[in-house]
Amino acid sequence: MDMKKEKTTSSPQKKKSQAQLILIRFTKNKLAVIGLIVLVALMLTSLTAPLWLDYSKVTHQSVRESFQTPNAEHWFGTDQFGRDLFARVIYGGRISLFAGLVTIGIAFLLGIILGGAAGFFGGAVDTVIMRFTDILMSVPGILLSISIVAALGQGLFKMLIALSVSLIPRQARTVRSAVITMRGQEFVEAARTYGCSNFGILFRYIIPNVLGPLIVGVMMGLGGVILQIASLGYLGIGIAPPTPEWGTIISENQANIMYHMYLGIIPGLFIMIAVLSLNFVGDGLRDALDPKMKN
Amino acid sequence: MSEVLIETRNLKKYFPHKLGQVHAVDDVSLRICAGQTLGVVGESGCGKSTLGRAIIRLHQPTSGEVLYKGENILNLKGRDWRRVQTQMQMIFQDPYSSLNPRMSVKQLITEPLRVNHVAANKAELEERVRSTMELCGLPDRYDNVYPHEMDGGRRQRVGLARALALNPEFIVCDEPVSALDVSIQAQILNLLMDLQESRNLSYMFITHDLCVVRHISHQIMVMYMGQVVEYAPTDEIFENHAHPYTAALLSAIPTTDLSRRNRERVVLKGEVSNPINPKPGCRFAPRCPYASEKCNEPQNLTEIAPNHFVACHECAKQAGG
């Protein structure tokens, strides 16, 4: 009898805070943890690069040393100008990773605000916001970014704005449709009976319930963003050479990839690893934030 | 009788529709006294839920008045409305979709208190949540349990606790037990009745289950297509019902009494007619076995016995002699 009582009371009687539970659920997902570790490692190496890797190596050219395959001195080999690929990839991560993260961060936030408002309030607000996103969507993303950069001028910060703007419409639409399905739920009506404000309902009741799929979607978007940064660089309106950045490294070596495969494979691998880890982290985060998942 | 808590006068709620107006609630006047329960019955889509929601302004009524302790509340704003709003809460039919799946039991019950800033400090807040949970039979081990981890009955207890947290005087119960199985239904109904006794609560109990409504109500209102067809004290409805629609509803109650198993059933023919821009006159007439020419005229609620109102000229005539 005592044993039984113990058992029935012990399972729900968890005095852990919400944050602790989220952490527990997140660590249950091994892939997500590995993804997070890899991502943090990548960010730390590129962030601390100036402390242990001389920037001059990134731009130092030497025709004698061109097209070296990976060796003890040049870990990742050298490109056609004899520049050290390792240094370029490490420093390139500074731009690719942070530009990518900032861009999807901005798109995520603005997407939630715009899509949330459109879906929640409906009517005129919805029409105005959705027609605005329609206009943005009717222009191909890359063309939109080019126009914005052309209007604002070149530079890392301006490029970030350009990229975010081209991501917002899709994000806003996803949020809007998710919010519309949640809006009619009885618990939203219940919140109104005790006088919860519109703002409170949107951010305490609706957004938390639609966050999961949004996080995954936005994480998936990161790969696309890194590639877009590269395409802008390739078109000469993104990051100006010789500043390295993963996409640019691939595009500037494009002509030589046929005979010197490592020039494409190595930076490509970095992009892939970063995107993959981020997707794993996104998956893990989605499950961790969902109380329906087992602890 | 005790003081009238909630009163509606000619309450109407029309919904716009591309073909006209849906008369969801049409000209409903009712009174609910403190500590009493008004049962609202009728078939699906007859406007009972809309009526409940219109009274607490979840749907702003099209016209008419809702009086709370004699004060019309339909045009109240800001602080005045808040004060009244916290006195009128609601329990929903579906205990699954009416609780935010991202909140634990404790958070759910804290919400109304938090939103209305009723507690002076954390300790008081904690204390009120604790006492409300206890009242509804939820021990503190449920604090961190999420709705999906509970069965329907427990969830409905949480819904009830959430409604009670603000200490309201009036609760709209929108089919609170129809999603539960019978043994749990009894638990929740008894809980509701105990609370009514100890806190002098008034309920508007919306249901289509006549057995339940007889058990819990002091008065019963029968609705058909947005209108009141019969309105009387519970015993009066069950023993001396007058309206043919009420008769049909009551004859549909299953019985365990074998001697009555061959009793006459009133089976209605046809379907509920279109609630968009209905014609004047009795809306039940197309299905009524006693329909006559006079049914095309608007029907007034007539008192045929003390507190017993019927919207049928035929019934009124018979009662009048």
XYZ file of C-alpha atoms in Angstrom:
616
model
C 0.000 0.000 0.000
C 2.715 2.421 0.999
C 4.719 1.542 -2.054
C 1.759 2.147 -4.283
C 1.002 5.505 -2.749
C 4.610 6.506 -3.145
C 4.474 5.683 -6.807
C 1.287 7.534 -7.622
C 2.407 10.691 -5.931
C 6.004 10.715 -7.042
C 5.522 10.986 -10.778
C 3.525 14.220 -11.026
C 5.269 15.756 -8.033
C 8.123 17.285 -9.951
C 9.159 20.533 -8.419
C 11.366 21.432 -11.349
C 11.044 24.744 -13.058
C 9.957 25.077 -16.643
C 13.466 26.000 -17.774
C 14.922 22.911 -16.132
C 12.358 20.698 -17.830
C 13.162 22.237 -21.205
C 16.848 21.611 -20.593
C 16.184 18.000 -19.626
C 14.125 17.385 -22.735
C 16.748 19.053 -24.912
C 19.603 16.949 -23.543
C 17.545 13.798 -24.171
C 18.037 14.426 -27.888
C 21.644 13.388 -28.562
C 21.734 14.768 -32.104
C 20.596 18.172 -30.893
C 23.293 18.220 -28.224
C 25.967 17.233 -30.741
C 24.641 19.874 -33.130
C 24.820 22.501 -30.422
C 28.382 21.526 -29.480
C 29.532 21.633 -33.101
C 27.838 24.953 -33.665
C 29.338 26.489 -30.550
C 32.776 25.110 -31.492
C 32.497 26.597 -34.977
C 31.468 29.946 -33.604
C 34.171 29.988 -30.963
C 36.959 29.123 -33.408
C 35.932 31.825 -35.830
C 35.262 34.365 -33.083
C 38.610 33.835 -31.399
C 40.496 33.570 -34.698
C 42.260 36.943 -34.338
C 43.849 35.659 -31.117
C 45.593 32.688 -32.650
C 45.538 33.169 -36.407
C 47.110 36.135 -38.134
C 44.674 37.927 -40.460
C 47.505 38.619 -42.904
C 47.450 34.919 -43.794
C 43.974 35.374 -45.200
C 45.075 37.845 -47.843
C 48.718 36.961 -48.266
C 49.275 35.946 -51.908
C 52.135 33.932 -53.270
C 52.016 32.492 -56.766
C 54.776 29.995 -55.912
C 52.503 28.390 -53.346
C 49.319 28.249 -55.466
C 47.190 25.110 -55.696
C 48.831 23.204 -52.879
C 46.805 20.237 -51.670
C 46.255 20.095 -47.905
C 49.610 19.663 -46.111
C 51.303 20.333 -42.786
C 51.878 24.018 -43.459
C 48.599 24.783 -45.220
C 46.092 22.477 -43.525
C 43.394 22.999 -46.103
C 45.778 23.732 -49.013
C 45.956 26.972 -50.978
C 43.956 28.595 -53.772
C 45.064 29.921 -57.145
C 46.703 32.966 -55.565
C 48.484 30.825 -53.017
C 46.283 32.080 -50.160
C 45.945 29.797 -47.164
C 42.506 28.126 -47.361
C 42.451 27.263 -43.644
C 42.791 30.882 -42.608
C 40.220 31.924 -45.173
C 37.689 29.342 -44.025
C 38.137 30.184 -40.338
C 37.843 33.928 -40.899
C 35.082 33.307 -43.435
C 33.014 31.635 -40.698
C 32.921 34.943 -38.848
C 30.859 36.466 -41.604
C 28.894 33.455 -42.842
C 27.750 32.236 -39.433
C 26.959 35.578 -37.891
C 25.415 37.112 -40.975
C 23.319 33.967 -41.342
C 22.193 33.902 -37.728
C 21.434 37.606 -37.573
C 19.469 37.423 -40.811
C 17.274 34.541 -39.771
C 16.902 36.108 -36.343
C 15.546 39.332 -37.829
C 13.325 37.456 -40.268
C 12.013 35.255 -37.440
C 11.107 38.169 -35.177
C 9.581 40.365 -37.855
C 7.797 37.363 -39.338
C 6.190 36.630 -35.974
C 5.177 40.228 -35.416
C 3.780 40.785 -38.913
C 2.260 37.330 -39.383
C 0.961 37.294 -35.826
C -0.756 40.647 -36.208
C -2.202 39.701 -39.603
C -3.543 36.355 -38.436
C -4.802 37.549 -35.080
C -6.516 40.788 -35.962
C -7.645 39.835 -39.467
C -9.637 42.345 -41.469
C -7.867 45.479 -42.620
C -4.652 44.733 -40.713
C -4.457 41.349 -42.392
C -5.125 42.787 -45.835
C -2.504 45.497 -45.534
C 0.207 43.187 -44.213
C -0.531 40.384 -46.630
C -0.619 42.631 -49.697
C 2.702 44.059 -48.537
C 4.202 40.586 -48.341
C 2.629 39.724 -51.694
C 4.518 42.617 -53.227
C 7.751 41.439 -51.664
C 7.094 37.882 -52.786
C 6.353 38.854 -56.350
C 9.976 39.938 -56.728
C 12.495 37.074 -56.818
C 14.479 37.010 -53.565
C 17.865 37.622 -55.119
C 16.554 40.507 -57.235
C 14.943 42.025 -54.163
C 18.224 41.800 -52.262
C 20.080 43.366 -55.192
C 17.618 46.254 -55.350
C 17.823 46.864 -51.638
C 21.619 46.791 -51.654
C 21.574 49.090 -54.707
C 19.314 51.500 -52.846
C 21.131 51.429 -49.516
C 24.676 50.926 -50.714
C 27.125 48.123 -50.128
C 28.157 46.837 -46.724
C 27.687 43.941 -44.370
C 24.906 45.551 -42.355
C 22.964 46.627 -45.428
C 23.305 43.176 -46.896
C 21.805 41.746 -43.703
C 18.793 43.992 -44.077
C 18.408 43.021 -47.725
C 18.531 39.309 -46.931
C 16.116 39.565 -44.007
C 13.578 41.478 -46.063
C 13.573 38.773 -48.703
C 12.961 36.127 -46.010
C 10.200 37.926 -44.127
C 7.251 37.291 -46.479
C 7.433 33.510 -46.275
C 7.948 33.598 -42.538
C 5.042 35.987 -42.050
C 2.746 33.757 -44.105
C 3.666 30.658 -42.127
C 3.050 32.444 -38.833
C -0.221 33.900 -40.066
C -1.740 30.570 -41.056
C -0.592 28.960 -37.811
C -2.089 31.810 -35.796
C -5.398 31.574 -37.646
C -5.797 27.907 -36.724
C -5.013 28.690 -33.071
C -7.207 31.772 -32.865
C -10.441 29.780 -32.905
C -9.414 27.456 -30.071
C -11.531 27.522 -26.948
C -8.613 28.361 -24.679
C -8.266 31.668 -26.501
C -11.945 32.342 -25.856
C -11.414 31.339 -22.237
C -8.601 33.887 -21.937
C -11.060 36.559 -23.061
C -13.548 35.631 -20.357
C -11.081 36.681 -17.703
C -10.045 39.780 -19.557
C -6.694 38.881 -21.092
C -5.593 41.612 -23.503
C -5.100 40.993 -27.209
C -1.380 41.386 -26.757
C -1.364 38.881 -23.920
C -3.432 36.383 -25.876
C -1.182 36.646 -28.905
C 2.109 36.296 -27.056
C 1.140 34.061 -24.134
C -1.411 31.801 -25.764
C -1.036 31.710 -29.518
C 2.652 32.202 -30.318
C 3.938 29.595 -27.816
C 1.634 27.055 -29.431
C 2.880 27.696 -32.948
C 6.562 28.177 -32.097
C 7.684 24.590 -32.754
C 7.236 24.360 -36.509
C 8.401 27.966 -36.889
C 11.747 27.264 -35.234
C 12.392 24.292 -37.484
C 11.389 26.250 -40.548
C 13.669 29.128 -39.743
C 16.633 26.874 -38.957
C 16.176 25.207 -42.312
C 16.326 28.666 -43.834
C 19.881 29.228 -42.598
C 21.467 27.080 -45.324
C 19.651 29.114 -47.924
C 20.837 32.344 -46.310
C 24.505 31.305 -46.333
C 24.166 30.428 -50.009
C 22.417 33.725 -50.712
C 25.218 35.640 -49.077
C 27.516 33.739 -51.416
C 25.440 34.570 -54.484
C 25.394 38.231 -53.561
C 29.177 38.070 -53.136
C 29.461 36.348 -56.467
C 27.455 39.103 -58.097
C 29.826 41.593 -56.530
C 27.304 43.266 -54.223
C 27.766 41.277 -51.062
C 31.004 40.995 -49.188
C 33.737 42.561 -51.279
C 36.827 40.428 -51.984
C 39.373 39.733 -50.636
C 37.318 39.427 -47.422
C 36.567 35.712 -47.164
C 33.181 34.196 -46.530
C 32.211 30.565 -47.115
C 30.022 31.079 -50.142
C 32.481 33.520 -51.703
C 35.360 31.092 -51.199
C 33.483 28.491 -53.204
C 32.466 30.892 -55.924
C 35.933 32.385 -56.376
C 37.405 28.892 -56.693
C 34.629 27.740 -58.961
C 36.802 27.689 -62.089
C 39.419 25.458 -60.474
C 37.185 22.997 -58.627
C 37.399 20.583 -61.581
C 41.110 19.903 -60.965
C 41.449 20.966 -57.325
C 38.416 19.468 -55.657
C 39.462 20.298 -52.085
C 38.881 23.985 -52.907
C 35.175 23.335 -53.187
C 34.786 20.406 -50.833
C 36.334 21.968 -47.730
C 34.330 25.206 -47.549
C 31.294 23.241 -48.762
C 31.743 20.846 -45.881
C 31.767 23.732 -43.434
C 28.521 25.091 -44.817
C 26.998 21.638 -44.661
C 28.114 20.972 -41.099
C 26.861 24.349 -39.917
C 23.453 23.932 -41.568
C 23.084 20.360 -40.393
C 23.955 21.190 -36.786
C 21.537 24.055 -36.836
C 18.772 21.820 -38.128
C 19.457 19.328 -35.348
C 19.415 22.096 -32.775
C 16.161 23.364 -34.260
C 14.568 19.920 -34.021
C 15.748 19.516 -30.453
C 14.476 22.955 -29.503
C 11.072 22.305 -30.986
C 10.665 19.127 -28.946
C 12.159 20.644 -25.814
C 9.688 23.542 -25.880
C 6.734 21.188 -26.218
C 5.440 20.043 -22.813
C 3.703 17.129 -24.520
C 7.076 15.471 -25.040
C 8.042 12.994 -22.349
C 10.585 14.175 -19.838
C -37.096 34.481 -3.977
C -33.643 35.952 -3.626
C -32.164 38.888 -5.440
C -32.044 38.857 -9.254
C -28.397 38.638 -10.337
C -28.547 38.424 -14.102
C -31.357 39.630 -16.260
C -31.622 39.959 -20.010
C -34.209 42.021 -21.825
C -35.021 41.299 -25.456
C -31.476 40.132 -26.049
C -30.642 39.608 -29.714
C -27.551 38.335 -31.411
C -27.557 38.262 -35.200
C -24.590 37.122 -37.218
C -24.080 38.605 -40.655
C -24.245 36.082 -43.457
C -24.001 36.591 -47.194
C -27.655 35.654 -47.568
C -28.887 37.858 -44.756
C -28.726 37.644 -40.995
C -28.527 34.526 -38.902
C -30.892 35.011 -35.995
C -28.844 33.025 -33.470
C -30.493 34.538 -30.418
C -33.757 36.346 -30.951
C -35.512 38.349 -28.291
C -34.549 36.385 -25.212
C -35.534 37.715 -21.809
C -34.577 35.801 -18.705
C -33.795 36.184 -15.030
C -31.329 34.317 -12.899
C -31.443 34.790 -9.150
C -28.442 34.579 -6.862
C -27.712 30.999 -5.896
C -29.978 29.591 -8.584
C -29.404 27.651 -11.780
C -31.108 28.276 -15.059
C -30.968 25.273 -17.364
C -31.021 26.096 -21.058
C -31.990 23.221 -23.314
C -32.548 22.813 -27.000
C -31.113 20.959 -29.942
C -27.745 21.700 -31.548
C -27.587 25.070 -33.216
C -30.595 26.524 -31.429
C -28.508 29.380 -30.035
C -28.011 28.257 -26.441
C -24.223 28.645 -26.513
C -24.515 31.967 -28.307
C -26.915 33.151 -25.628
C -24.428 32.227 -22.909
C -21.601 33.938 -24.725
C -23.705 37.015 -25.433
C -24.537 37.437 -21.744
C -20.872 37.563 -20.773
C -20.094 39.587 -23.906
C -17.834 37.049 -25.587
C -20.103 37.929 -28.483
C -21.289 41.503 -28.275
C -25.110 41.317 -28.525
C -26.807 43.003 -31.478
C -29.432 44.635 -29.311
C -31.237 44.287 -26.021
C -29.940 44.600 -22.497
C -28.018 42.469 -20.071
C -28.463 43.612 -16.505
C -26.074 42.608 -13.770
C -27.573 43.497 -10.392
C -29.842 45.891 -12.239
C -27.087 47.661 -14.178
C -26.916 47.384 -17.968
C -23.431 46.052 -18.702
C -23.399 46.025 -22.493
C -21.833 49.444 -22.837
C -19.464 49.308 -19.883
C -15.842 50.001 -20.678
C -12.454 49.902 -19.018
C -12.375 49.491 -15.267
C -16.157 49.321 -14.874
C -16.372 46.437 -17.301
C -13.426 44.629 -15.704
C -15.141 44.737 -12.352
C -18.240 43.050 -13.792
C -16.331 40.750 -16.106
C -14.474 39.118 -13.235
C -17.832 38.309 -11.644
C -19.001 36.381 -14.707
C -16.921 33.428 -15.800
C -17.435 30.483 -18.093
C -16.783 26.748 -18.214
C -16.390 25.261 -21.644
C -17.672 22.100 -23.204
C -14.417 20.627 -24.433
C -11.936 20.212 -21.587
C -9.259 19.435 -24.187
C -9.294 22.541 -26.318
C -10.269 24.955 -23.576
C -6.968 24.627 -21.705
C -3.783 26.090 -23.145
C -1.590 23.007 -23.797
C 1.557 24.998 -22.983
C 0.552 25.814 -19.424
C 0.691 23.637 -16.342
C -2.298 23.303 -14.049
C -0.935 25.883 -11.661
C -0.171 28.348 -14.432
C -3.639 27.859 -15.893
C -5.330 28.666 -12.604
C -2.957 31.557 -11.884
C -3.710 33.192 -15.247
C -7.030 34.889 -14.402
C -5.549 36.193 -11.139
C -2.401 37.410 -12.835
C -4.241 39.128 -15.679
C -6.525 40.999 -13.300
C -3.824 41.801 -10.723
C -6.080 40.705 -7.900
C -3.394 39.467 -5.554
C -1.293 41.985 -3.676
C 1.801 39.810 -3.536
C 3.211 36.430 -4.460
C 2.215 34.762 -1.230
C -1.387 35.855 -1.588
C -1.438 34.716 -5.214
C -0.048 31.336 -4.215
C -2.593 31.072 -1.436
C -5.543 31.824 -3.707
C -4.412 29.358 -6.355
C -3.903 26.731 -3.670
C -7.323 27.218 -2.092
C -9.074 27.223 -5.480
C -7.356 24.000 -6.492
C -8.308 22.403 -3.200
C -11.892 23.486 -3.646
C -12.019 21.724 -6.997
C -10.408 18.544 -5.763
C -6.976 19.132 -7.248
C -4.181 18.290 -4.779
C -0.926 20.219 -5.088
C 0.832 17.337 -6.795
C -0.966 18.498 -9.959
C 0.863 21.840 -9.917
C 3.265 20.961 -12.688
C 1.037 18.595 -14.609
C 0.049 19.569 -18.141
C -3.462 19.199 -19.541
C -2.507 16.368 -21.899
C -1.382 14.295 -18.927
C -4.830 14.325 -17.335
C -8.158 12.654 -18.055
C -11.244 14.576 -19.104
C -12.706 14.801 -15.610
C -9.549 16.249 -14.093
C -9.239 18.673 -16.971
C -12.767 19.838 -16.394
C -11.871 20.369 -12.725
C -9.037 22.595 -13.908
C -11.478 24.471 -16.163
C -13.773 24.915 -13.189
C -10.919 26.033 -10.930
C -9.875 28.574 -13.536
C -13.427 29.943 -13.651
C -13.637 30.034 -9.855
C -10.243 31.640 -9.267
C -11.653 35.141 -9.565
C -14.445 34.367 -7.110
C -17.271 35.057 -9.552
C -20.944 35.184 -8.714
C -22.171 33.872 -12.026
C -20.818 31.076 -14.230
C -21.956 30.140 -17.697
C -21.565 26.378 -17.995
C -21.561 25.513 -21.688
C -22.268 21.783 -21.745
C -19.576 21.205 -19.129
C -20.237 17.491 -18.760
C -21.313 16.367 -22.213
C -17.747 15.412 -23.177
C -17.303 13.283 -20.048
C -18.388 9.749 -19.296
C -21.300 9.209 -16.962
C -19.472 8.493 -13.698
C -17.280 11.571 -14.153
C -20.334 13.620 -15.118
C -21.819 12.912 -11.724
C -18.629 13.975 -9.955
C -18.468 17.277 -11.779
C -22.194 17.950 -11.333
C -21.979 17.280 -7.611
C -18.957 19.526 -7.373
C -20.876 22.278 -9.163
C -23.838 21.878 -6.842
C -21.690 21.825 -3.705
C -19.961 25.002 -4.836
C -23.301 26.611 -5.534
C -24.402 25.904 -2.016
C -21.209 27.042 -0.307
C -20.593 30.135 -2.403
C -24.111 31.076 -3.426
C -23.139 30.825 -7.105
C -25.544 31.299 -9.965
C -25.245 29.141 -13.038
C -26.549 29.271 -16.510
C -26.333 25.626 -17.418
C -26.416 24.993 -21.148
C -27.036 21.419 -22.170
C -28.985 19.095 -24.384
C -29.067 16.406 -21.725
C -32.432 16.638 -20.023
C -31.569 14.266 -17.181
C -28.620 16.426 -16.216
C -30.623 19.602 -16.431
C -33.388 18.259 -14.201
C -30.817 17.307 -11.598
C -29.124 20.676 -11.395
C -31.581 23.394 -12.452
C -34.084 25.458 -10.552
C -35.593 26.810 -13.713
C -35.513 25.580 -17.286
C -35.655 27.484 -20.514
C -36.380 25.595 -23.714
C -35.057 27.221 -26.863
C -35.874 26.587 -30.472
C -34.092 28.436 -33.285
C -32.914 31.287 -31.115
C -36.224 31.875 -29.375
C -37.619 30.875 -26.035
C -40.525 28.473 -26.466
C -41.101 27.569 -22.831
C -39.689 28.912 -19.595
C -40.710 27.532 -16.212
C -39.500 26.090 -12.908
C -37.944 22.647 -13.353
C -40.743 20.578 -11.845
C -43.334 22.505 -13.786
C -41.517 21.762 -17.069
C -41.295 18.070 -16.341
C -44.844 17.688 -15.047
C -46.970 20.302 -16.758
C -45.106 21.163 -19.932
C -47.295 22.825 -22.477
C -45.372 23.493 -25.675
C -45.369 20.689 -28.285
C -41.604 21.074 -28.760
C -40.964 20.589 -25.038
C -43.195 17.526 -25.156
C -41.153 16.089 -28.017
C -37.867 16.779 -26.183
C -39.064 15.195 -22.967
C -40.434 12.126 -24.681
C -36.961 11.524 -26.097
C -35.467 10.914 -22.628
C -34.551 7.251 -22.433
C -36.210 5.466 -19.557
C -35.183 2.515 -17.440
C -38.724 2.059 -16.246
C -39.908 -1.094 -18.039
C -43.554 -0.365 -17.434
C -43.151 2.793 -19.462
C -41.089 1.400 -22.296
C -44.069 1.353 -24.630
C -44.984 4.909 -23.842
C -45.905 7.152 -26.665
C -43.003 8.903 -28.340
C -43.492 12.236 -29.988
C -41.372 11.950 -33.086
C -40.740 15.191 -34.879
C -40.753 15.244 -38.632
C -38.675 17.452 -40.875
C -35.666 19.497 -39.980
C -34.900 22.774 -38.293
C -35.718 25.439 -40.839
C -33.248 28.034 -42.037
C -32.236 30.520 -39.311
C -31.293 33.142 -41.915
C -33.933 35.884 -41.988
C -36.710 33.677 -40.571
C -40.331 34.593 -41.168
C -42.346 36.063 -38.322
C -44.520 33.622 -36.486
C -43.806 30.422 -34.657
C -40.533 28.944 -35.892
C -41.541 25.503 -34.762
C -44.753 25.545 -36.786
C -43.402 23.629 -39.838
C -42.716 20.631 -37.573
C -45.554 21.076 -35.152
C -48.350 18.471 -35.249
C -50.871 21.071 -34.106
C -49.884 23.885 -36.440
C -52.666 26.139 -37.638
C -53.155 29.362 -39.542
C -52.634 31.426 -36.403
C -49.063 30.140 -36.037
C -47.917 32.513 -38.771
C -48.445 35.431 -36.424
C -45.708 36.358 -33.958
C -46.024 34.340 -30.757
C -45.757 36.030 -27.392
C -44.581 34.450 -24.198
C -47.715 34.059 -22.106
C -47.830 33.166 -18.438
C -50.121 30.140 -18.277
C -49.358 29.285 -14.655
C -47.288 31.126 -12.032
C -43.797 31.606 -13.513
C -44.641 29.296 -16.403
C -44.305 31.005 -19.770
C -45.088 29.512 -23.159
C -44.723 31.002 -26.611
C -47.699 29.293 -28.221
C -51.142 30.741 -28.841
C -52.747 27.319 -28.647
C -51.266 26.513 -25.227
C -52.196 29.938 -23.945
C -55.772 29.467 -25.124
C -56.079 26.058 -23.483
C -54.669 27.351 -20.219
C -56.897 30.374 -20.335
C -59.892 28.082 -20.569
